[in-house]
Structures are given as structure tokens and as C-alpha cells.
Coordinates of C-alpha atoms in Angstrom, one line a residue:
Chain A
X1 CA -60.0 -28.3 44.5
X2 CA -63.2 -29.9 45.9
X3 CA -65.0 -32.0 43.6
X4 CA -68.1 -33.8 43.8
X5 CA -69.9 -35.6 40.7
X6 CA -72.9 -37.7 41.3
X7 CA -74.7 -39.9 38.6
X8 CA -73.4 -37.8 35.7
X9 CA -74.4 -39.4 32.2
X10 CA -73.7 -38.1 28.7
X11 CA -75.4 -39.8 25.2
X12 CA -74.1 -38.8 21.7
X13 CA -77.6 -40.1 19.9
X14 CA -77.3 -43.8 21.0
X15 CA -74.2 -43.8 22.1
X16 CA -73.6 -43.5 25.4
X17 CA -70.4 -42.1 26.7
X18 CA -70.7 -41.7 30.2
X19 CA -73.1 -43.8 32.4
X20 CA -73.4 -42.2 35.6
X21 CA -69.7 -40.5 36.5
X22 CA -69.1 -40.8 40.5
X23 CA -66.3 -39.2 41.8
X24 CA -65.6 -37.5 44.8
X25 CA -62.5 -35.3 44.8
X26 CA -61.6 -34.0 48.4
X27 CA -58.5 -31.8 47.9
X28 CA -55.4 -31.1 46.1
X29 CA -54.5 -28.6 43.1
X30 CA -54.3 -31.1 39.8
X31 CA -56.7 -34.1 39.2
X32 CA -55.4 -35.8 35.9
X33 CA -58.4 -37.7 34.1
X34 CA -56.6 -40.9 32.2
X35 CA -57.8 -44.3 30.6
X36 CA -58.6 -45.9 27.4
X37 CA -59.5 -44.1 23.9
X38 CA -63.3 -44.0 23.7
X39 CA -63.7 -44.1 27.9
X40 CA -65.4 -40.5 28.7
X41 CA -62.7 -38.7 29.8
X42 CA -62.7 -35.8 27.0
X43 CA -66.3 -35.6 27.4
X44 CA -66.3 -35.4 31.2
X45 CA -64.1 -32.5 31.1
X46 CA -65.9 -30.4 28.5
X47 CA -68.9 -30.7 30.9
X48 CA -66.6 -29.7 33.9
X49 CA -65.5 -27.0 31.6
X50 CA -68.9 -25.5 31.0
X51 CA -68.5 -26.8 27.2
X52 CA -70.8 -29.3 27.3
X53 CA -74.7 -30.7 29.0
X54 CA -75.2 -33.8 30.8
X55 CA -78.0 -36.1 30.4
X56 CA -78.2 -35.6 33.9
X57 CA -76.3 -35.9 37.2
X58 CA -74.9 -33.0 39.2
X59 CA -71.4 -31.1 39.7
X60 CA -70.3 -29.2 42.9
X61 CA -66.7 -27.5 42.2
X62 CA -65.5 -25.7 45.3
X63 CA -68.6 -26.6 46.9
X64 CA -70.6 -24.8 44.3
X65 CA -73.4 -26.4 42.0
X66 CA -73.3 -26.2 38.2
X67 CA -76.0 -25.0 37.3
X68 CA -77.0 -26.3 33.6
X69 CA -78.3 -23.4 31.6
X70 CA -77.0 -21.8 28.8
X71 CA -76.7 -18.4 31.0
X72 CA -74.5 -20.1 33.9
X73 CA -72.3 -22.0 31.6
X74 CA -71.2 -19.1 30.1
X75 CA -70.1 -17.3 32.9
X76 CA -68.7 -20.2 34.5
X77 CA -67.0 -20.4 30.9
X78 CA -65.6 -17.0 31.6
X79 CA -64.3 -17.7 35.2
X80 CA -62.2 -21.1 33.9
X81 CA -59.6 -21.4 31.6
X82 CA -60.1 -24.3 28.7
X83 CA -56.8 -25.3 26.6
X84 CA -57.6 -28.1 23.9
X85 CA -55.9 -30.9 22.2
X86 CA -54.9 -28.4 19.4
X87 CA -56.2 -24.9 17.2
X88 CA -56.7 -23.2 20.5
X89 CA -55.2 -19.7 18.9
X90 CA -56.6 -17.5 16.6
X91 CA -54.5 -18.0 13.4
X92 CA -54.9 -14.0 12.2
X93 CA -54.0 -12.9 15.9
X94 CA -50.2 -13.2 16.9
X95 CA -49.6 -14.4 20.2
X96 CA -49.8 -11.3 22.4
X97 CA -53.1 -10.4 20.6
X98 CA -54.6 -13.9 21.0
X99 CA -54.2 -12.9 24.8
X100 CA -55.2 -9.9 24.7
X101 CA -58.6 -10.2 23.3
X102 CA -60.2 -11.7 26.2
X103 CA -59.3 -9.9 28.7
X104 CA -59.9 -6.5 27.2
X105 CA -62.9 -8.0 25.4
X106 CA -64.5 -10.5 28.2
X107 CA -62.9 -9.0 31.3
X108 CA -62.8 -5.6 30.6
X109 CA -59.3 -4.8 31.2
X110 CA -58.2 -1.6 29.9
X111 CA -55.5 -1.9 26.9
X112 CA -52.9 -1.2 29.2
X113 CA -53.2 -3.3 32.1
X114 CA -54.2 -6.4 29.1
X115 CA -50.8 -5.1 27.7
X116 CA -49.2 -5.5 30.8
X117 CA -50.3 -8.7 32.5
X118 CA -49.7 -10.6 28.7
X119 CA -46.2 -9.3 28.4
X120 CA -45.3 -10.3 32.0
X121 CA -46.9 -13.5 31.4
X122 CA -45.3 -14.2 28.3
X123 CA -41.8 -12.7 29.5
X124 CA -42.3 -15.3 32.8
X125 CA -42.1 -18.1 30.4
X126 CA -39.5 -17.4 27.8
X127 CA -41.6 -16.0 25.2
X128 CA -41.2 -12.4 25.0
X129 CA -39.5 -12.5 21.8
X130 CA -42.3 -14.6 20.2
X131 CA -45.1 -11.9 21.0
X132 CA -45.7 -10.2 18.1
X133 CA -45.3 -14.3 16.0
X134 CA -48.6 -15.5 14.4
X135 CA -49.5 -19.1 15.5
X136 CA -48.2 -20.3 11.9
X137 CA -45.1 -18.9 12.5
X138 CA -44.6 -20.6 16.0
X139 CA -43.8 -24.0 16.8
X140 CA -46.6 -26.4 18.3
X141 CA -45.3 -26.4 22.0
X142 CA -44.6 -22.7 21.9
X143 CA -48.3 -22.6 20.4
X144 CA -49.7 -24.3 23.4
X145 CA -47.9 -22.5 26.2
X146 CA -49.5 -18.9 24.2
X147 CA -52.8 -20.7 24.8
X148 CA -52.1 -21.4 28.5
X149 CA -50.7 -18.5 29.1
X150 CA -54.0 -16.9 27.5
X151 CA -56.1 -19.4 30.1
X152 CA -54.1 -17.9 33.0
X153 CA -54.4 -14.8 32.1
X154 CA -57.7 -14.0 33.2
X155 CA -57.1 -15.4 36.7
X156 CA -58.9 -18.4 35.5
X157 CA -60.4 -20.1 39.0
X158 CA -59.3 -23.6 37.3
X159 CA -57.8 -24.9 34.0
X160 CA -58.7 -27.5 31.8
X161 CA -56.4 -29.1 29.7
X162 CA -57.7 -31.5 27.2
X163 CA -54.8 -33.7 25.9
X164 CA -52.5 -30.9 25.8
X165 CA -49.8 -32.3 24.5
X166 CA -51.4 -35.3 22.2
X167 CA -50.2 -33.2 18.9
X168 CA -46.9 -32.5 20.0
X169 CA -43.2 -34.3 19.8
X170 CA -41.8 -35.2 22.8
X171 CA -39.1 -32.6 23.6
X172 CA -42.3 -30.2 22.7
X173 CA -44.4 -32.0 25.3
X174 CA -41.7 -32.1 27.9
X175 CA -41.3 -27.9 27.7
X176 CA -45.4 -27.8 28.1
X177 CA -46.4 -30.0 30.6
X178 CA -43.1 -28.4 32.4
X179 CA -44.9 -25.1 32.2
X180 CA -47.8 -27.1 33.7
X181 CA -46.2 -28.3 36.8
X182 CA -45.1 -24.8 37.2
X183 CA -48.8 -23.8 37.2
X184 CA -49.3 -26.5 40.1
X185 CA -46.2 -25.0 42.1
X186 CA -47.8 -21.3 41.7
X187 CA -50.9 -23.3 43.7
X188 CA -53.5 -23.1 40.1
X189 CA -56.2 -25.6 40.1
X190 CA -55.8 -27.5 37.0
X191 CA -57.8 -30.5 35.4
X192 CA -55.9 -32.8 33.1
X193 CA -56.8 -34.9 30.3
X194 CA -53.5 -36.7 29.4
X195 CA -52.5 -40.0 28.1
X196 CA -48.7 -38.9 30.0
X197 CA -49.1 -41.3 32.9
X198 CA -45.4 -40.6 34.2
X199 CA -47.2 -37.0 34.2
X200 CA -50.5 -37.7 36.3
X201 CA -48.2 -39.8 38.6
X202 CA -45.2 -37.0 39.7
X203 CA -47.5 -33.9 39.4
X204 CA -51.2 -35.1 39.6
X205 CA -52.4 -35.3 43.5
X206 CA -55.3 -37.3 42.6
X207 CA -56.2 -39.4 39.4
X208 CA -59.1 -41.0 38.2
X209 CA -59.5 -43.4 35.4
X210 CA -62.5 -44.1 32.7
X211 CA -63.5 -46.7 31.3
X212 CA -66.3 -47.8 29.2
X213 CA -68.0 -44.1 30.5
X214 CA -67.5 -44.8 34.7
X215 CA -64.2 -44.4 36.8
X216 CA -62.7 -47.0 37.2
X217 CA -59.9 -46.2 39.8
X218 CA -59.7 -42.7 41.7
X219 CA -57.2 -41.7 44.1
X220 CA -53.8 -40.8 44.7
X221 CA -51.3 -41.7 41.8
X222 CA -49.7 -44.0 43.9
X223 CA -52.6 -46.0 45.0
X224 CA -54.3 -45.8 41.4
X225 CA -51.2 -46.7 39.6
X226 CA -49.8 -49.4 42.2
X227 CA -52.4 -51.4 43.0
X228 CA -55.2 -51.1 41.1
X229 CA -58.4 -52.8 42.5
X230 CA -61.1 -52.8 39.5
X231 CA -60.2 -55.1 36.3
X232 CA -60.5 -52.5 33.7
X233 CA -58.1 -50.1 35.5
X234 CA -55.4 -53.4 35.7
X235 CA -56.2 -54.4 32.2
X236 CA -55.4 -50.9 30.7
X237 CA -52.6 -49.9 33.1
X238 CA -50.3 -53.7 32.2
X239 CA -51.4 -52.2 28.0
X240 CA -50.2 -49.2 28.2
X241 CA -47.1 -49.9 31.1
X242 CA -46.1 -53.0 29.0
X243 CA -43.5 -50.7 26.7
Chain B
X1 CA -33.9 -20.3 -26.8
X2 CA -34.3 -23.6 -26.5
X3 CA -38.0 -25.1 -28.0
X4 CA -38.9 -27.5 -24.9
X5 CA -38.3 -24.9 -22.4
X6 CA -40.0 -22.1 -24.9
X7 CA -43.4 -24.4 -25.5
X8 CA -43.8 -26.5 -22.6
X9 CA -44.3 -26.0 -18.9
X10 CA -41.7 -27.9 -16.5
X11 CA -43.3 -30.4 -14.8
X12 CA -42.6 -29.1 -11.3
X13 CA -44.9 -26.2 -13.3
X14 CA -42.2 -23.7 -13.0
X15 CA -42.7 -21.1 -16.7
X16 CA -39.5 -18.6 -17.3
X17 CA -41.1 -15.4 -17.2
X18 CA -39.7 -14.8 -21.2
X19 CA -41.6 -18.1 -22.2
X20 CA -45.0 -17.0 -20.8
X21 CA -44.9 -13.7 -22.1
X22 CA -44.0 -14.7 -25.2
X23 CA -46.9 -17.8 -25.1
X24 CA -49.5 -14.9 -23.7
X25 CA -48.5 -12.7 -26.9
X26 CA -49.0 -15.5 -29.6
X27 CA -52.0 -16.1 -28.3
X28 CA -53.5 -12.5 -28.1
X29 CA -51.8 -12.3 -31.9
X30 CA -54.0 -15.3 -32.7
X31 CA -56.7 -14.0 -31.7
X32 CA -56.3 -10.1 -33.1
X33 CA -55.6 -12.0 -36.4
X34 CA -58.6 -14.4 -36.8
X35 CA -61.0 -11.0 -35.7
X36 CA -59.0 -9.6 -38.5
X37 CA -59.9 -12.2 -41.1
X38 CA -63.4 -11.9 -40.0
X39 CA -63.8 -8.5 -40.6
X40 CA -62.3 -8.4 -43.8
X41 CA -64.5 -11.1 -45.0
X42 CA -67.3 -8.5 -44.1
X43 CA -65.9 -5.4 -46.3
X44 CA -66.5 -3.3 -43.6
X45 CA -66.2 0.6 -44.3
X46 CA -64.9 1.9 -41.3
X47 CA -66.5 5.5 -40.0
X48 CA -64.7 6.5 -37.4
X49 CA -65.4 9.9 -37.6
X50 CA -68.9 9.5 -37.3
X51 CA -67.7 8.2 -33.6
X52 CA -65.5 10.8 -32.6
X53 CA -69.2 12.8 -32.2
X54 CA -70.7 10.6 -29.9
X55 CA -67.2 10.2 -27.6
X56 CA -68.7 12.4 -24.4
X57 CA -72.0 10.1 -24.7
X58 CA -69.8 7.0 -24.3
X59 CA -67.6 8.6 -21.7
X60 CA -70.8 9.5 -19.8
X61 CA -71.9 6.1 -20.1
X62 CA -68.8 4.6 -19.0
X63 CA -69.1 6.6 -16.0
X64 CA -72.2 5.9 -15.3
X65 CA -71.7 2.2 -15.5
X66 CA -69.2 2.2 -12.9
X67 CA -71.0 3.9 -10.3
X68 CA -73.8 1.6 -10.9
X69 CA -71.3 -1.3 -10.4
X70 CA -70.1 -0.1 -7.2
X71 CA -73.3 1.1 -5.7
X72 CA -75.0 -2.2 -6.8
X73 CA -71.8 -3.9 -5.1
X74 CA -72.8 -1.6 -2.3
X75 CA -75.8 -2.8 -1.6
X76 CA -75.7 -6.3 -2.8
X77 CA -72.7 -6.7 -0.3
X78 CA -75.2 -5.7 2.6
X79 CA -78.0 -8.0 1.1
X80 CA -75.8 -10.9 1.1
X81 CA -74.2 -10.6 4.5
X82 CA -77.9 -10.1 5.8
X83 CA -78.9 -13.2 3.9
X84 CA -76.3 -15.1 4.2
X85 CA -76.5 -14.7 8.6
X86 CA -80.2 -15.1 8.0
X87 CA -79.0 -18.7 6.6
X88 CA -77.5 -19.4 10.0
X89 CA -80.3 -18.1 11.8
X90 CA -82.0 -20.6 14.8
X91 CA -85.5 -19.1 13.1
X92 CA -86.2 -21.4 10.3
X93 CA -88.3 -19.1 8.8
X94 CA -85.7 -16.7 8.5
X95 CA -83.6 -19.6 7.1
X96 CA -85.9 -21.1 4.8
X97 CA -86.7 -17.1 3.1
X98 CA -82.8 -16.7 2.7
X99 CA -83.1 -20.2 1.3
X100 CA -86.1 -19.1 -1.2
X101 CA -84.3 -15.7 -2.4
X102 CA -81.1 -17.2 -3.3
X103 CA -82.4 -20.1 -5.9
X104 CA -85.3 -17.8 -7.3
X105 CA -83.0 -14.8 -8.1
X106 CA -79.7 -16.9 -8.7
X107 CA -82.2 -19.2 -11.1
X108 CA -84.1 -16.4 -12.9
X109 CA -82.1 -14.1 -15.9
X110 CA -81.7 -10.7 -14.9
X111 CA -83.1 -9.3 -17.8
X112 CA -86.9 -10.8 -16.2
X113 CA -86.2 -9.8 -13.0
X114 CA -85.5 -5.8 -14.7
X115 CA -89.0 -5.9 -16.6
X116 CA -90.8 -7.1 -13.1
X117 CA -88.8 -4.8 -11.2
X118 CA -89.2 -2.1 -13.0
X119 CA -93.4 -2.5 -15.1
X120 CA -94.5 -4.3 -12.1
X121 CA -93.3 -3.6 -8.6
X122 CA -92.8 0.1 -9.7
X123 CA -95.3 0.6 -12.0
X124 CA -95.9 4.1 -12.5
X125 CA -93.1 5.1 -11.0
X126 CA -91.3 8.6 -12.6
X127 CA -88.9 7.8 -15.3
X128 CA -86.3 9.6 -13.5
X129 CA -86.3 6.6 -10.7
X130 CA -84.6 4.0 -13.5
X131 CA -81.3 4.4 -12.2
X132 CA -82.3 3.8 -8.7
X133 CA -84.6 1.0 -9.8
X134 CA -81.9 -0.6 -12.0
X135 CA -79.2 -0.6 -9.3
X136 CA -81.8 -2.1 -7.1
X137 CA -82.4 -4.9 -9.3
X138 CA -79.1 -5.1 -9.6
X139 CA -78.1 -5.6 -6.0
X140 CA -81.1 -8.3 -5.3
X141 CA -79.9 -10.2 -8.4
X142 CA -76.0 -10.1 -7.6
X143 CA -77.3 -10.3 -3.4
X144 CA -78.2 -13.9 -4.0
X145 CA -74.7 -14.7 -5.2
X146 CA -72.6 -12.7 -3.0
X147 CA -75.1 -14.7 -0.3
X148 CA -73.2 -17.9 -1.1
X149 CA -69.5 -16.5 -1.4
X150 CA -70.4 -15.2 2.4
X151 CA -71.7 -18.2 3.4
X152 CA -68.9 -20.4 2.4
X153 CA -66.8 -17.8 3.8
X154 CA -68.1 -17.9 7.0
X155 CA -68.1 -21.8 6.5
X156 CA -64.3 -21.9 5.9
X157 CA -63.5 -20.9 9.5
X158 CA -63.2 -24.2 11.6
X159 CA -65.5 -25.6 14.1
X160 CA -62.3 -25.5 16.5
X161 CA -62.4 -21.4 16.1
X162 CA -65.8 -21.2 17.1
X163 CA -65.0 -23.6 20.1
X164 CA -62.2 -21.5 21.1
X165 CA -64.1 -18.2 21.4
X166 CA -67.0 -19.9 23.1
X167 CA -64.7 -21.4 25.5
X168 CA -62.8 -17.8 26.4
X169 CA -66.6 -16.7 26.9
X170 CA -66.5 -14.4 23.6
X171 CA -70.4 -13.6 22.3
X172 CA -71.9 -14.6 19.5
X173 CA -71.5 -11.2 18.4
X174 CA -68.3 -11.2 19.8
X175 CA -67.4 -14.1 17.7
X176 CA -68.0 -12.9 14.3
X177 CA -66.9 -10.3 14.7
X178 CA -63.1 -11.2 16.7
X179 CA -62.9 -14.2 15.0
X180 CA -64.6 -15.4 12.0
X181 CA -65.3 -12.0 10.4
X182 CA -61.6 -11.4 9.9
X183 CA -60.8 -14.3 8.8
X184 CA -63.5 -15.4 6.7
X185 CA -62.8 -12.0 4.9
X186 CA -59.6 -13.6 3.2
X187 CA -62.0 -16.3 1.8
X188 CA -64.2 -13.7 0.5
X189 CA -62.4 -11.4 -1.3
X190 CA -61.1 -13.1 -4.5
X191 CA -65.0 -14.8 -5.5
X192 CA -66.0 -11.2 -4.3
X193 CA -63.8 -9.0 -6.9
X194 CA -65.1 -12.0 -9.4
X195 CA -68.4 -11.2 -8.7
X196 CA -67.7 -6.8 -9.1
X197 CA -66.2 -8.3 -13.0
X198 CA -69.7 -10.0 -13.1
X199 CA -71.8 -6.9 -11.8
X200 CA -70.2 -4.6 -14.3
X201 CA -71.0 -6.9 -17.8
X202 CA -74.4 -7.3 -15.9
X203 CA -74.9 -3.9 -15.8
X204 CA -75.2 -3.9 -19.5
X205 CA -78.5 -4.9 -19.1
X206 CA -80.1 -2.0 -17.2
X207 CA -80.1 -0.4 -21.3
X208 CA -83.4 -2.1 -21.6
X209 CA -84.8 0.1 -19.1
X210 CA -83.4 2.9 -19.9
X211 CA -80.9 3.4 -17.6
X212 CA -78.0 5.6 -19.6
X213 CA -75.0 3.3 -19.0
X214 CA -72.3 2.1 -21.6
X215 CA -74.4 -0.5 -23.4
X216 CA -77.3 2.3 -23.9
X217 CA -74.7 5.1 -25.1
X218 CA -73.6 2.4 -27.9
X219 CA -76.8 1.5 -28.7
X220 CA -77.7 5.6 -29.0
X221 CA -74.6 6.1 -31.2
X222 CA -75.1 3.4 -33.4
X223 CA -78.7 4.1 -34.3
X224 CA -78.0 8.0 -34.7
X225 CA -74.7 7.3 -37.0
X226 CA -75.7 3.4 -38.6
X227 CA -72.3 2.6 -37.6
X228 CA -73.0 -0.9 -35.6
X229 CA -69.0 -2.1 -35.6
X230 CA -67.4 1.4 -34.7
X231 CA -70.5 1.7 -31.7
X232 CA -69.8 -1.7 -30.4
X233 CA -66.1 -2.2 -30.6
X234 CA -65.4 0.3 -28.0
X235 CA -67.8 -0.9 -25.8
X236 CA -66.5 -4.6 -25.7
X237 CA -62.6 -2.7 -25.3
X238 CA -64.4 -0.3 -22.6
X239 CA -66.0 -3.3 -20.3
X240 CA -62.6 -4.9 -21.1
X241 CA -60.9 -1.9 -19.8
X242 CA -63.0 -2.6 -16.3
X243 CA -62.9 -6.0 -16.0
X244 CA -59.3 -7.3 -16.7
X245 CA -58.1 -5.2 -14.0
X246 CA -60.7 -6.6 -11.8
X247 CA -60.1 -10.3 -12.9
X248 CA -56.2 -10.3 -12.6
X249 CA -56.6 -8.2 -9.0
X250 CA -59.0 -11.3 -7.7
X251 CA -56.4 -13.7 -9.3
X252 CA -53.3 -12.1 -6.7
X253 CA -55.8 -11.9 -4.2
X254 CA -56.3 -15.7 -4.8
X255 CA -52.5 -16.4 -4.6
X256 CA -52.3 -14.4 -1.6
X257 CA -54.9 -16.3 0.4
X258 CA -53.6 -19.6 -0.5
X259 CA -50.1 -19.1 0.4
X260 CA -51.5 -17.8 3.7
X261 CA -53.0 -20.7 5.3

């Protein structure tokens, strides 16, 4: 996916979080966003995502603008597919309801085709028998693939995944971010907020590191991860690589 | 039977069914005996017959009491949801009037809010319209409650839920009423039955405007017959009748909405 950002800034009240984002994405399916606690990256992707407003700055995905209105986030909201840290399902829905809703609701699919496209999803990744399973009755992995599933099933034009897998155990994490790659294979544009660098490395095509609310390092995992050129990007790589 | 299990609770708070049933029926024994002694201090000469005459007036009362219950419930139900969005509202006016209802009729006795209801904002009004104007006051007064039960109901539903069905593209509309209707309902309904206990003692005060509930039947009886005990005893035992139900169904409901989440 072609990506452009130019001079994009975010403030919380004093505190600023990103101070002027540049990064220019030319190609590839998965960008994985990575780097310290407290560097941007969460909040960069919820303004991707359509979640949040910048201070200013501008976005072109795909060659198209962002625009930054209330009116043309939402329905870029409803074109994309946003799958958070955690609570992403509807605790009173069970799991084929929770992706059901909206595509009959937001999409206007009629019950049946909904009905039809969920179970195939679901049956695609090994969780037919789970369907009719509230969230508190599944485990957190299998809780996290429902929501990407539900993401996907709108024929999102790109997923965002924020931390996916930061609540889960490892064998958990291991069966979600599989299901991930598989997304990547099927040729889905996904962006990734992960702290799983052996992740962004094998299935990530390009990956770009905050810090302190700029990028770092962008590029290929390889170059990024190898031989880093900016200070912050070796400082945090030799942290978190030391173990 | 062994004392320690028979008197005191086990401290994982487990009670043998036997034990609390026999706790609950001391206590009710305790308390049937001291009215006892009270009322034989007084020499009272019981006239139930007298009462037996005036049994279709309290039946009619009774009934009458519980349709003004529900149709204040009704009514204040659809005040308080209206208030309580009108809380969340962007207008501020809107908010700040929500605001200004709730503390004046939550901090106000009912019994004021009947006389200017009923000599002042429909003064002159037919004497045929007390019902109406009774369950009205009603509703306002128990509105500004069931405002705050919504509110926190709509409160208990995360900031992550409301995130969630903004980021699928759901409505605002859509939103309430997908997501945090349903499930702010759970919240709601224990305080709610609570509150239908509350409406129906409440409702004993509509007697001052002449509305012919329960309270006004007794009141009838006991000034045609002189008989103040046998008038008011079955009036306590017929709100009882009402309200236990009502307080022990809000206590399962309770249970049930705990062990859900």
C-alpha cells in the first residue's frame, strides 16, 4: 500500500506525541509500526485509522488524501478494518453476532449473505464450533481472531492492528499473528502496531520505528533491523534485542 | 445440629439452607412478638367485623394503587431516559435543564411537589383529573431518580465499547442502541425494580389529593368505622404484599447481573 505522511503532529494538551511524522511508504502489503513505549506509534495509527485528528500534516493512502472532517473519517472508518490492543467484541454478542452486526447494520448485507460470509470466515480459521460462544466464554487469542475476522469481513481496504497480541500468552500470540501472516499471503493490506520484532522482521515488508513522536528508521526489516543509521533506533533495538 | 454452624456464618460466607431459614424465622418471630407486646399494652378491642364492610373499598384501592405504580413507572421510565440522554447532550442547555430537574425534584418531598402540582399548575382543573394529575406528579418525582439509575447505566458500558462501534462505523444511534442499550439494561434493572418498591409506598401520598388509592381507602374506613388499627394493619400487610415480591425479584436480578460480568 502507498503511503505518504508529511509533517503530521498530534498534542494531548501539552504533551506532544508526535512532532511532525515523515514517512513515505512506496509498496508492499504490511508496514509494522515499532519502537519504544510513549514514541507515537499507537497514536499514529488511530489517525491512519480514521480514529483520531492531527494537529496538522497530511495523509495520502493509495494515493488518496485524508480528508479531516468528522464526515470523511467515518466513512473512511467504514472502508478499514481497526482491531485493538483488547475489548474489541461486544460482550452480550457471541462471536458470529459480533460479525454480523456490521455488515448487516453498516454494509447493508442482507441476513443471509452476513450469515454466509461470517460462517465461511469463521469455518476458514478453525472456529466454526466457537460461533454461537460469547466473548467471556472464549479464550483471549480465539477473542482476537473473532475481531479480525469481523475486520475482514467487510472487505476492509486495510487493517489496523493496534498491539494485537500485547494481552495475550505466547502460544495465544503465536495462533494470532499466524492468522495475520495468512492475511498478508491472501495479498490484505495490513498496518501493525506490535512490540513482536521477530514478527515485523519475517512478515512485515517495510517497518518504521518511533521515537520520541518522529520515525526514527523506515525501511525494509532487514535494513531497519541490521544496520540501523539514527541513535535512537540503535539505542532501543541493543534494549530490547539484548534478551 | 451443631450451635457454630446453626448461629454463625462460615467465613468463606457459605449459610446451610436449614440455618438461614431457621435465622430468617427467629427473626420474623421476634418481631411478630415485640408488635404483640405493644399491642397488648394498648388494650386494644379488636373490630374486625366493622372491616369486613369496607373490604371491596380496600380491594379497589389496592387496585388502583398498582396501576398508578405502573403507569407512573411508565412514564417516569420515558422521563428518565429522555433526561438522562439530555445529560449527555453536546447542547449545554439541554444538559444544564436535565441537571436542574434532577436535584430540584430528587431534593423537594413529594408531598410539596402534589399540592403545586395539583392547587397551582392545575388550578381549577375538574376533580375527576386527580388520578391523571397524581400519576403525573408521580412520574416527574420518581423521573428524576430513574434519570440517575440510566445515567450510571449508560456509564457502566466501557469507553473501549464505544470505541469499538465507532471504529466498525456504527452511528451514534446505532450505538445505543447495538451496544450500550443492551447492555447497560443489565445495570438497570435491579435499582430499577428498587425504584417500582419505592413508586408504590410513594403512591400513598397521592391520598392527600384525593386520588382513591390504598392509603385513601384506609383512611375512608377508619373514619366511617373509628377503627384506626383494623384500617391500617391491612394496608401496611397490603403494600407489604407489593413490595416484597418486588424487593426479593431486584435482589436475583442483582445476583444475576454480577455473576454475568
Amino acid at each position: 500500500m502507498r503511503l505518504e505522511i508529511q509533517g503530521l503532529s498530534k498534542s494531548f494538551g501539552e504533551h506532544p506525541v508526535l512532532r511532525g511524522v515523515e514517512l513515505h511508504v512506496p509498496d508492499g502489503l504490511c508496514l509494522a509500526l515499532v519502537g519504544p513505549s510513549g514514541g507515537g506509534k499507537t497514536t499514529l495509527l488511530r489517525i491512519l485509522a480514521g480514529l483520531e485528528f492531527p494537529d496538522c500534516g497530511s495523509v495520502r493512502m493509495v494515493g488518496e488524501p485524508l480528508a479531516f472532517d468528522d464526515r470523511s473519517l467515518a466513512a473512511h472508518r467504514r472502508r478499514v478494518g481497526t482491531v485493538f490492543q483488547a475489548f474489541n467484541l461486544f460482550p452480550h454478542l457471541t462471536a458470529l453476532e459480533n460479525i454480523l452486526l456490521p455488515l448487516t447494520r453498516v454494509h447493508q448485507r442482507s441476513a443471509s449473505e452476513a450469515r454466509a460470509i461470517a460462517i465461511s470466515l469463521l469455518r476458514r480459521f478453525q472456529l466454526e464450533p466457537h460461533l454461537h460462544k460469547k466473548p467471556s466464554q472464549l479464550s483471549g487469542g480465539q477473542r482476537q481472531r473473532v475481531a479480525i475476522i469481523r475486520a475482514i469481513a467487510i472487505d476492509a481496504r486495510v487493517i489496523f492492528l493496534d498491539e494485537p497480541t500485547s494481552a495475550l500468552d505466547p502460544e495465544m500470540t503465536a495462533e494470532v499473528l499466524d492468522l495475520v501472516a495468512e492475511l498478508k499471503n491472501e495479498g490484505k493490506h495490513l498496518v501493525i502496531v506490535t512490540h513482536m520484532l521477530g514478527f515485523a522482521r519475517k512478515v512485515a515488508d517495510t517497518v518504521a520505528l518511533l521515537a520520541e513522536g518522529r520515525i526514527a528508521e523506515a525501511g525494509p526489516p532487514r535494513q531497519v533491523f541490521d544496520s540501523p543509521a539514527s541513535p535512537q533506533a540503535r539505542q532501543f533495538l541493543a534494549k530490547v534485542l539484548r534478551w | 445440629m451443631q450451635w457454630r454452624e446453626t448461629l454463625l456464618a462460615g467465613r468463606s460466607g457459605r449459610v446451610p439452607a436449614w440455618a438461614r431459614i431457621l435465622n430468617l424465622a427467629i427473626a420474623i418471630g421476634l418481631m411478630a412478638g415485640a408488635m404483640a407486646i405493644f399491642f397488648a399494652r394498648m388494650d386494644v378491642r379488636w373490630n374486625w367485623v366493622l372491616l369486613a364492610k369496607y373490604g371491596r373499598l380496600f380491594a379497589e384501592g389496592w387496585l388502583v394503587t398498582i396501576g398508578v405504580s405502573l403507569a407512573a413507572l411508565a412514564l417516569s421510565l420515558l422521563i428518565g431516559c429522555l433526561a438522562a440522554l439530555a445529560q449527555r447532550s453536546r447542547l449545554l442547555l439541554l444538559r444544564s435543564s436535565a441537571q436542574v430537574y434532577v436535584e430540584t425534584f430528587r431534593g423537594t418531598p413529594l408531598l410539596v411537589q402534589l399540592f403545586v402540582f395539583w392547587y397551582v399548575l392545575f388550578y381549577g382543573a375538574p376533580s375527576s383529573w386527580q388520578t391523571a394529575v397524581g400519576i403525573l406528579t408521580l412520574s416527574v418525582f420518581s423521573g428524576a431518580y430513574i434519570t440517575e439509575i440510566v445515567r450510571a447505566g449508560i456509564d457502566s458500558v466501557g469507553a473501549s465499547q464505544w470505541e469499538t462501534a465507532r471504529a466498525i462505523g456504527l452511528t451514534t444511534f446505532q450505538t445505543y442502541r447495538f451496544v450500550v442499550v443492551p447492555q447497560a439494561l443489565r445495570q438497570v434493572l435491579p435499582p430499577l425494580a428498587g425504584q417500582l418498591a419505592s413508586l408504590i409506598k410513594d403512591s400513598s401520598l397521592l391520598s392527600v389529593i384525593g386520588v382513591p388509592e390504598f392509603t385513601l381507602a384506609a383512611q375512608n374506613a377508619n373514619s366511617y368505622s373509628f377503627s384506626t388499627f383494623e384500617a391500617y394493619l391491612p394496608l401496611a400487610i397490603g403494600y407489604l404484599a407489593l413490595t416484597l415480591p418486588i424487593s426479593l425479584w431486584a435482589r436475583w436480578l442483582e445476583s444475576r447481573a454480577r455473576f454475568d460480568t
